[in-house]
PDB file of C-alpha atoms in Angstrom:
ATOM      1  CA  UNK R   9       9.118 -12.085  15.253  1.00 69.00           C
ATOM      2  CA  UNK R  10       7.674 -13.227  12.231  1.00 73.00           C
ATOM      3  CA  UNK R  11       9.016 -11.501   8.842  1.00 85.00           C
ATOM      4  CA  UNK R  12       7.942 -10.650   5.567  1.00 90.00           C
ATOM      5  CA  UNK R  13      10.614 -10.736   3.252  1.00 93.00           C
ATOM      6  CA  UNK R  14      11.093  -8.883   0.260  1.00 94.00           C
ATOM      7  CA  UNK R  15      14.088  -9.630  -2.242  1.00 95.00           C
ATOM      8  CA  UNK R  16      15.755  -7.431  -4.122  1.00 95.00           C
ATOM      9  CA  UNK R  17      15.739  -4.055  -1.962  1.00 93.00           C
ATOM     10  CA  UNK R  18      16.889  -2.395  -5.085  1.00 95.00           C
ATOM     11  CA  UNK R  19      16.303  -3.409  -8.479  1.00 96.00           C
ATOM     12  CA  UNK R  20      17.420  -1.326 -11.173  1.00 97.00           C
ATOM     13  CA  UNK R  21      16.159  -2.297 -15.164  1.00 97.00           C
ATOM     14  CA  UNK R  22      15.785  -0.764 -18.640  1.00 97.00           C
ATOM     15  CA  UNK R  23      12.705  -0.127 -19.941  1.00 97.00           C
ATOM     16  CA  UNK R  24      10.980  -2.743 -21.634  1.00 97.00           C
ATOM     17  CA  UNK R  25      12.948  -5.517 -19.938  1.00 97.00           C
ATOM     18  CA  UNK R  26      10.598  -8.372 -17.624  1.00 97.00           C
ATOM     19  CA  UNK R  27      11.430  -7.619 -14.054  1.00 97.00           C
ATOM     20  CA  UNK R  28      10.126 -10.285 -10.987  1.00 97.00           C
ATOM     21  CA  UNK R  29       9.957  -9.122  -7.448  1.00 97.00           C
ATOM     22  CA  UNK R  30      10.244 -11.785  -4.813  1.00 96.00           C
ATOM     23  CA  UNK R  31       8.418 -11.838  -1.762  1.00 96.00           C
ATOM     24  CA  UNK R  32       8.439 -14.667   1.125  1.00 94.00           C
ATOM     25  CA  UNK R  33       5.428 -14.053   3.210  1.00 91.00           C
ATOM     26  CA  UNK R  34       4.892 -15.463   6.870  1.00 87.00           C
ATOM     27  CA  UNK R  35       4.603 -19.144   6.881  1.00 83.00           C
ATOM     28  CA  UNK R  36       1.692 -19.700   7.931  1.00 82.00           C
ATOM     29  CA  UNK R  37      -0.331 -16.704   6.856  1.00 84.00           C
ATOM     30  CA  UNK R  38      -3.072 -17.318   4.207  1.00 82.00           C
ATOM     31  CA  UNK R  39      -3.542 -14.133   2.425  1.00 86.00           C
ATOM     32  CA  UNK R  40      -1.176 -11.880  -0.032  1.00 90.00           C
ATOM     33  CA  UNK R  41      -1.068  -9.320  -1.495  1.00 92.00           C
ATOM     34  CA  UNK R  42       1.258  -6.312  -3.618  1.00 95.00           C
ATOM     35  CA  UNK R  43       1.087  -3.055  -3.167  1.00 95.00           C
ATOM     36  CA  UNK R  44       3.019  -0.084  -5.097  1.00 95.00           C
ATOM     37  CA  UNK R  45       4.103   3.220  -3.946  1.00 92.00           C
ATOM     38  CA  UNK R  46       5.385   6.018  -6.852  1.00 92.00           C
ATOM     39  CA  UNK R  47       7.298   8.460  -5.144  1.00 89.00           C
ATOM     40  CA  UNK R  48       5.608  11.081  -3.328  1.00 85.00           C
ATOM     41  CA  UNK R  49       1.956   9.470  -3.859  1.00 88.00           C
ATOM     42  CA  UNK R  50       0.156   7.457  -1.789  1.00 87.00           C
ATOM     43  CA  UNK R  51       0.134   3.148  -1.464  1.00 91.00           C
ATOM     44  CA  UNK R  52      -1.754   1.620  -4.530  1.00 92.00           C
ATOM     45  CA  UNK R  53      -3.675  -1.277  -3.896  1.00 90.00           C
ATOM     46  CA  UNK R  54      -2.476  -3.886  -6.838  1.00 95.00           C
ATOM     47  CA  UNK R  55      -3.373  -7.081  -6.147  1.00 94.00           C
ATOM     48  CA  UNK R  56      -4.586 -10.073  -3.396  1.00 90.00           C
ATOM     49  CA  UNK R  57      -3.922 -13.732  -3.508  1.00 90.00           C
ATOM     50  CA  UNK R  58      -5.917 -16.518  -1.819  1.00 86.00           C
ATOM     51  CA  UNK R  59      -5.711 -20.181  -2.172  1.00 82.00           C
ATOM     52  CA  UNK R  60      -3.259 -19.929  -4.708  1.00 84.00           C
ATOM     53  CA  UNK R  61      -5.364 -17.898  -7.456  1.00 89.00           C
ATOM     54  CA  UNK R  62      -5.966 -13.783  -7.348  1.00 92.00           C
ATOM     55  CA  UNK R  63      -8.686 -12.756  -5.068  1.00 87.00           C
ATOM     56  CA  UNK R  64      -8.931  -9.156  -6.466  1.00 87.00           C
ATOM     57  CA  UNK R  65      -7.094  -6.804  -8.442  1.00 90.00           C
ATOM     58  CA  UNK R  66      -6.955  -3.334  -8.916  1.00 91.00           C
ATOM     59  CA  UNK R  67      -7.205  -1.038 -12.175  1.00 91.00           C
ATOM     60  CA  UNK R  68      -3.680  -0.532 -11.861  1.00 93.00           C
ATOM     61  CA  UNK R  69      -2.958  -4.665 -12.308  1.00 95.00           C
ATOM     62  CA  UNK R  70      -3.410  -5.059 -16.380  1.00 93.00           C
ATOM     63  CA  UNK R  71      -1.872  -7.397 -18.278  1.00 93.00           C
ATOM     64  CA  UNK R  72       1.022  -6.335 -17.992  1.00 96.00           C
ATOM     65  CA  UNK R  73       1.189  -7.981 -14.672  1.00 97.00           C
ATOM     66  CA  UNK R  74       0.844 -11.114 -13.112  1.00 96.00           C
ATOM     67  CA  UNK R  75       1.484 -13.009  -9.914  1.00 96.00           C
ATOM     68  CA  UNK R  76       2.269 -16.284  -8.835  1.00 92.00           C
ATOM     69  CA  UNK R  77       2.848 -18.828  -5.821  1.00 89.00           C
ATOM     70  CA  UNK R  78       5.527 -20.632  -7.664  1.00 82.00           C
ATOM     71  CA  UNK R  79       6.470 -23.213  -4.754  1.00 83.00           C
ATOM     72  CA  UNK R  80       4.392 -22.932  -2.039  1.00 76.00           C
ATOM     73  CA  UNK R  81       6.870 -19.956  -0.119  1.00 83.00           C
ATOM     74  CA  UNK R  82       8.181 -17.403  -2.238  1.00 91.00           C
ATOM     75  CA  UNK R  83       5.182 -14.957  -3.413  1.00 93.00           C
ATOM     76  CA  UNK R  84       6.577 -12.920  -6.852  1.00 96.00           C
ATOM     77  CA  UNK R  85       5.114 -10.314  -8.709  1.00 97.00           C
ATOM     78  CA  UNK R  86       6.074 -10.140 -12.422  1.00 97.00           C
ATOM     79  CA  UNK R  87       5.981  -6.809 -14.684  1.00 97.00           C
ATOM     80  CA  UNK R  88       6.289  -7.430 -18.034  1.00 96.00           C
ATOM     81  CA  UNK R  89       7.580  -5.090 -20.403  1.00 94.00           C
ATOM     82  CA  UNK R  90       8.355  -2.273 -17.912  1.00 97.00           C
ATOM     83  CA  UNK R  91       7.665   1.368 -17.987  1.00 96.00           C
ATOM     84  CA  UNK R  92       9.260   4.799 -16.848  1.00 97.00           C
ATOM     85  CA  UNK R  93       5.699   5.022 -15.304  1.00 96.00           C
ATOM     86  CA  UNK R  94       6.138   1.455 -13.515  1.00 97.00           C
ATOM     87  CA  UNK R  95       8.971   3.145 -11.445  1.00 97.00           C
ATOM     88  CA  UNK R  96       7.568   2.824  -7.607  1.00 96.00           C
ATOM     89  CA  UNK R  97       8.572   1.147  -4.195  1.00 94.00           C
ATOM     90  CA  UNK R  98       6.554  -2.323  -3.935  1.00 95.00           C
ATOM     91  CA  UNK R  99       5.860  -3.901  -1.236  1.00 94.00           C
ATOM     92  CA  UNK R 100       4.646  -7.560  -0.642  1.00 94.00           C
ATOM     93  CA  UNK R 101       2.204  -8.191   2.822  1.00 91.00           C
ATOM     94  CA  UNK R 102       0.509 -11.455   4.478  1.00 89.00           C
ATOM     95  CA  UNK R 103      -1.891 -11.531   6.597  1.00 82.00           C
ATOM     96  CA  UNK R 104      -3.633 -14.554   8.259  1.00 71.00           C
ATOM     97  CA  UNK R 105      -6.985 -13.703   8.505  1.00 61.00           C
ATOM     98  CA  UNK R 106      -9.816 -12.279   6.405  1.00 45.00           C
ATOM     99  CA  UNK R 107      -8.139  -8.818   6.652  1.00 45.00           C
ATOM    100  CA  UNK R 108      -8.930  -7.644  10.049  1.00 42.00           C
ATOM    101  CA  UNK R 109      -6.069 -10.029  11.871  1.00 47.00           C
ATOM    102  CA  UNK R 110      -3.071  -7.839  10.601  1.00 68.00           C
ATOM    103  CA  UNK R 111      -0.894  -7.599   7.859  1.00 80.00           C
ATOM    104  CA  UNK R 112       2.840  -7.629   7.894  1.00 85.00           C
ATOM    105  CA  UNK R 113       4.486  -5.930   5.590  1.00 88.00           C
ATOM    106  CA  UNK R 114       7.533  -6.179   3.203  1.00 90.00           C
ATOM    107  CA  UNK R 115      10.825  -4.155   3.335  1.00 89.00           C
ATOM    108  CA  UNK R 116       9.686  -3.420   0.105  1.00 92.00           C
ATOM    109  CA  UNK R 117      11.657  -3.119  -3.355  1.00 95.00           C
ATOM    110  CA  UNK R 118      12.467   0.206  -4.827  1.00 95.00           C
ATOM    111  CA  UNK R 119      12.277  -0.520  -8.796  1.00 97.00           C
ATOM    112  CA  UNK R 120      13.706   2.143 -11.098  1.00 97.00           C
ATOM    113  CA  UNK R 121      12.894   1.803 -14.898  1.00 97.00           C
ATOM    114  CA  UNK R 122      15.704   3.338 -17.236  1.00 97.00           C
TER     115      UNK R 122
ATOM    116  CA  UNK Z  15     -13.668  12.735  -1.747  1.00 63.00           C
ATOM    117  CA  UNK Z  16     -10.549  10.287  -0.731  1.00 81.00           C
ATOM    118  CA  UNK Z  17     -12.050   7.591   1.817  1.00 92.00           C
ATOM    119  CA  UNK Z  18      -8.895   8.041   3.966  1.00 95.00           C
ATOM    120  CA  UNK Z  19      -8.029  11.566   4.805  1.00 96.00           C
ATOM    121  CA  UNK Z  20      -5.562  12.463   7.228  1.00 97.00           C
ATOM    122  CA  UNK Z  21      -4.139  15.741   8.939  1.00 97.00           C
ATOM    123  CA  UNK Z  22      -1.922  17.501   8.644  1.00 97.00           C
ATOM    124  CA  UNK Z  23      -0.115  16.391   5.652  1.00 96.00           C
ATOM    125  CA  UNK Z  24       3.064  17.610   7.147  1.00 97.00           C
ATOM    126  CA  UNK Z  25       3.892  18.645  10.866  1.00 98.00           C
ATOM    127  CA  UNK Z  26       7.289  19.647  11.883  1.00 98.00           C
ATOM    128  CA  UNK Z  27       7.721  20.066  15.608  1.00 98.00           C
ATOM    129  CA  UNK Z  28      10.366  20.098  18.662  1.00 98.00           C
ATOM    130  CA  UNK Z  29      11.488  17.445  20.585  1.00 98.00           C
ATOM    131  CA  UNK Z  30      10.079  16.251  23.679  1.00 97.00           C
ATOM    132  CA  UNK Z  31       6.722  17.718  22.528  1.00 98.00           C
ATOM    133  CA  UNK Z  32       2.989  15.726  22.057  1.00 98.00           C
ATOM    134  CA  UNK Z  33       2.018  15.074  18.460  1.00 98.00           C
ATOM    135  CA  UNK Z  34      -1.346  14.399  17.527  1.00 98.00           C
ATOM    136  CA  UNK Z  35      -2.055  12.698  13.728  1.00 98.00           C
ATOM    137  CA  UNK Z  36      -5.873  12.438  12.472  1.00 98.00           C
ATOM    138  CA  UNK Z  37      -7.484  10.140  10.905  1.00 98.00           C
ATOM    139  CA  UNK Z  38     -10.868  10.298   9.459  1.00 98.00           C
ATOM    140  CA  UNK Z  39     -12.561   7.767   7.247  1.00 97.00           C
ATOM    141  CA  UNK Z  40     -15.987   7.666   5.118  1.00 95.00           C
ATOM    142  CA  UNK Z  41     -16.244   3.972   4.625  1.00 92.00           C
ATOM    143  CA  UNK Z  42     -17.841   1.231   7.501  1.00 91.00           C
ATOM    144  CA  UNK Z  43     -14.684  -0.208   8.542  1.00 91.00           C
ATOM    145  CA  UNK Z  44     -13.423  -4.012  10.359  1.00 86.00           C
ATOM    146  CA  UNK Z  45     -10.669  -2.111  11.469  1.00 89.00           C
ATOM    147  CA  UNK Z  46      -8.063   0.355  11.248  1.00 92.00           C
ATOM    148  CA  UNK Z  47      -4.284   0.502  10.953  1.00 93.00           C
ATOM    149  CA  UNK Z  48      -1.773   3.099  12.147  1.00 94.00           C
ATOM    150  CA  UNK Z  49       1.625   2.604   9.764  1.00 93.00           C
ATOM    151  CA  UNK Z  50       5.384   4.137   9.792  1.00 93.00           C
ATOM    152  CA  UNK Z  51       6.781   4.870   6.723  1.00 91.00           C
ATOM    153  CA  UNK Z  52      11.006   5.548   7.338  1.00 85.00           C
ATOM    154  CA  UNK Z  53      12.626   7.635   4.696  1.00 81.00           C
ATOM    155  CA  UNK Z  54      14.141   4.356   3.553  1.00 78.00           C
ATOM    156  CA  UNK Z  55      10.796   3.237   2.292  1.00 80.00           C
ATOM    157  CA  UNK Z  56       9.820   0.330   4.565  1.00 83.00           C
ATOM    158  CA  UNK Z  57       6.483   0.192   6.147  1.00 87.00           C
ATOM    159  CA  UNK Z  58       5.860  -1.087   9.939  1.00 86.00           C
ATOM    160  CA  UNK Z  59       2.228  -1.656  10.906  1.00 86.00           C
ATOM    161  CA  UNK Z  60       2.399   0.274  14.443  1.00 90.00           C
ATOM    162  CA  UNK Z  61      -1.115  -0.401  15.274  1.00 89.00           C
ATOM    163  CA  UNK Z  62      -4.804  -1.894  14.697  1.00 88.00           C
ATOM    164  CA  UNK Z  63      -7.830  -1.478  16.299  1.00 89.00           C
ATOM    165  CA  UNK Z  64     -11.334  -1.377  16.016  1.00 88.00           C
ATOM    166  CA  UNK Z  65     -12.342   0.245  19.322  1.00 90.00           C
ATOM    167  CA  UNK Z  66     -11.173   2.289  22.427  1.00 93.00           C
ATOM    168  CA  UNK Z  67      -7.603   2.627  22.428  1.00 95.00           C
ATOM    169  CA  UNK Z  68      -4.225   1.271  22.482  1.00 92.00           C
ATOM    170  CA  UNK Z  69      -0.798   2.012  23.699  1.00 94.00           C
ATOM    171  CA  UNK Z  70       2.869   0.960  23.052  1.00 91.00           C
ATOM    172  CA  UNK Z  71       5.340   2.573  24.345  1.00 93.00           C
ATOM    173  CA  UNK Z  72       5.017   6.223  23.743  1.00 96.00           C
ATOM    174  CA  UNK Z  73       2.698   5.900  20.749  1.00 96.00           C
ATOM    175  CA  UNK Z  74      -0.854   5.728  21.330  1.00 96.00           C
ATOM    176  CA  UNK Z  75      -3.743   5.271  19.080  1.00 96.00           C
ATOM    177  CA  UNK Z  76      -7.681   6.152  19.950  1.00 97.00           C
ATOM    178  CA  UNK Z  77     -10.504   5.469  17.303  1.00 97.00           C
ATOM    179  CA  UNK Z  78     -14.469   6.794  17.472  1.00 96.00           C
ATOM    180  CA  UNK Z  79     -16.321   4.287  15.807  1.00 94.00           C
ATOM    181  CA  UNK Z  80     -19.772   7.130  15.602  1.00 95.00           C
ATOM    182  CA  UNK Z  81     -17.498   9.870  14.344  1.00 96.00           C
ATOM    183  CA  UNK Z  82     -14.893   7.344  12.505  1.00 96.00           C
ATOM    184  CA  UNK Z  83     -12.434   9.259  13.508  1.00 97.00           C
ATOM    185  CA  UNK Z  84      -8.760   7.882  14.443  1.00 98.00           C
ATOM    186  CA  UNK Z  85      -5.472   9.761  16.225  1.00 98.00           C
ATOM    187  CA  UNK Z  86      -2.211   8.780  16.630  1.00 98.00           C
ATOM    188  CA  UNK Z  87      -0.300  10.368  19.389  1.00 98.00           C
ATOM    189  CA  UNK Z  88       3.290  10.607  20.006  1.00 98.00           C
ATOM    190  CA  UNK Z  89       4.403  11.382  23.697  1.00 97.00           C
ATOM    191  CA  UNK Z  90       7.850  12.892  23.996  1.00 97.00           C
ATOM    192  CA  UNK Z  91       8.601  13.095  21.092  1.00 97.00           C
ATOM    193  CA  UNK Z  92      12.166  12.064  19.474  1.00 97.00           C
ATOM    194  CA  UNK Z  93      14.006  12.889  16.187  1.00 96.00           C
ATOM    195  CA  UNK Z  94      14.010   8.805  15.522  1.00 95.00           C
ATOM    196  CA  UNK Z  95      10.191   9.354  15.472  1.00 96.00           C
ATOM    197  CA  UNK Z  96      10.468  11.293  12.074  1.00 96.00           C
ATOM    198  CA  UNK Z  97       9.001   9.167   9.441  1.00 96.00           C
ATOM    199  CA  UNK Z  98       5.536   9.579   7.332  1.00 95.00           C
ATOM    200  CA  UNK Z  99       2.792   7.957   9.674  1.00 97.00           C
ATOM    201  CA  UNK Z 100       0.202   6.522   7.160  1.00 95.00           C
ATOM    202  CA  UNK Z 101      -3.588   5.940   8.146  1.00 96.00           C
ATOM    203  CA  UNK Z 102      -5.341   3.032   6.697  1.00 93.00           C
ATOM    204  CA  UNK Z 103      -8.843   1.089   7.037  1.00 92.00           C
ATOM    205  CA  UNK Z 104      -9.662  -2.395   6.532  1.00 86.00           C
ATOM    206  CA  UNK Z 105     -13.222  -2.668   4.877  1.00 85.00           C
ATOM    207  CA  UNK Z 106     -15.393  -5.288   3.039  1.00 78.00           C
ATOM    208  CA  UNK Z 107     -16.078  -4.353  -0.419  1.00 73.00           C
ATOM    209  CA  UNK Z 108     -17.146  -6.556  -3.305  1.00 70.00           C
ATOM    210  CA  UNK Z 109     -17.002  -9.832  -1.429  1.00 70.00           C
ATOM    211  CA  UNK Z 110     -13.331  -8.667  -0.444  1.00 70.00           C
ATOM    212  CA  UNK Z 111     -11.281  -7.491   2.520  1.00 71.00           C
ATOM    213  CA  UNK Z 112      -9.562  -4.090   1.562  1.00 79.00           C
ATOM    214  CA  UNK Z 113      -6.966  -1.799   2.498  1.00 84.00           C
ATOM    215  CA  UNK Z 114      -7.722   1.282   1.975  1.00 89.00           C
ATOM    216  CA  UNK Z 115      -4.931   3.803   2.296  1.00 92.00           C
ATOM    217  CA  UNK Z 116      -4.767   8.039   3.432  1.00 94.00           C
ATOM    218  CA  UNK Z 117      -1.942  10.031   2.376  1.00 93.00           C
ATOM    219  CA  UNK Z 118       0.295   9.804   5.099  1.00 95.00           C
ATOM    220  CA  UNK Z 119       1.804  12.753   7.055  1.00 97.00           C
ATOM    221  CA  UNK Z 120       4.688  13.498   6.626  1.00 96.00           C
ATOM    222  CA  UNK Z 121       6.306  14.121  11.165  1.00 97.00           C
ATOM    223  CA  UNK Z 122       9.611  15.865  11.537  1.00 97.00           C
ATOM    224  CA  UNK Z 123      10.752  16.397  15.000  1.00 97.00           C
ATOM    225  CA  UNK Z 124      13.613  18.585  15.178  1.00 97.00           C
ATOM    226  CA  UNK Z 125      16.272  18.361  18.030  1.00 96.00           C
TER     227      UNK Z 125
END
């Protein structure tokens, strides 16, 4: 079956270092998107791609973020200048529809800011 | 008021017996999703629908579209089925498909 895959699982970095989280959505799927996670809250909405440019973007996505379809596979999400605060699981989905078709869903990456 | 709200926020229970998660949602909706959560973090999508009901295996998921209301049932249940079981909607806001997410509960099923 078809896999989303997220790369690194674990990704450990100090604080105010540039971090990118790599994501390799289903082949064929036509929508993307990052979510976040801090532990013990519920999944943020961050951000959905489409046709390689950002479709919508939550509160949460400032300018300290910023996403990119570097090569027509891998999907990566880039935080800049990283927080304590930016501490969270992320995880990376596809789907290949206009939302109702089903997303699959990363592994995820568990980033901890030191 | 969240969009998403789901109950019980935490359910500990014995093997072998029925679990029932709940769903309900304030927004019109193309369709919702049923999602595992393990304690290692990863998210599965389990189920989605947008009507009746569906089955796999011993999971089964039921929506009412009039009362937007959702449940997830777990048949038999297992100590493998411990893992936060997250409800979330698919609905078209501002020109855009979105996920909208509950809180998850939190299942432990004890041996």
């Amino acid at each position: 079956e078809p896999e989303v895959t997220q790369t690194p699982s674990h990704q450990v970095t100090q604080m105010g270092q540039e971090v990118i989280l790599r994501c390799v959505p289903i082949s064929n799927h036509l929508y993307f998107y990052w979510y976040r996670q801090i532990l013990g809250q519920k999944v943020e909405f961050l951000v959905s791609f489409y046709n390689n440019e950002i479709s919508e973007k939550s509160e949460i996505f400032d300018d300290q973020f910023s996403v990119e379809r570097p090569d027509g596979s891998n999907f990566t999400l880039k935080i800049r200048s990283t927080k304590l605060e930016d501490s969270a699981m992320y995880f990376c989905a596809s789907d290949g529809g206009q939302g109702p078709y089903g997303y699959t869903f990363g592994s995820g990456t568990r980033l901890t800011v030191v | 008021k969240n969009e998403v709200e789901q109950s019980p926020q935490n359910l500990t229970a014995q093997e072998g017996e029925f679990i029932t998660i709940n769903c309900s949602y304030s927004v019109g909706i193309s369709a919702l999703h049923w999602l595992q959560q393990h304690p290692g973090g990863g998210i599965v999508s389990l189920f989605m629908l947008s009507s009746g009901k569906k089955k796999h295996g011993r999971l089964i998921a039921t929506i009412n579209i009039q009362e937007k209301h959702s449940s997830l049932h777990i048949t038999a249940s297992h100590p493998r089925d411990s893992a936060v079981y997250i409800c979330a909607v698919t609905s078209y806001m501002d020109s855009n498909y979105q996920l909208i997410w509950g809180a998850g509960t939190k299942l432990i099923i004890k041996p």
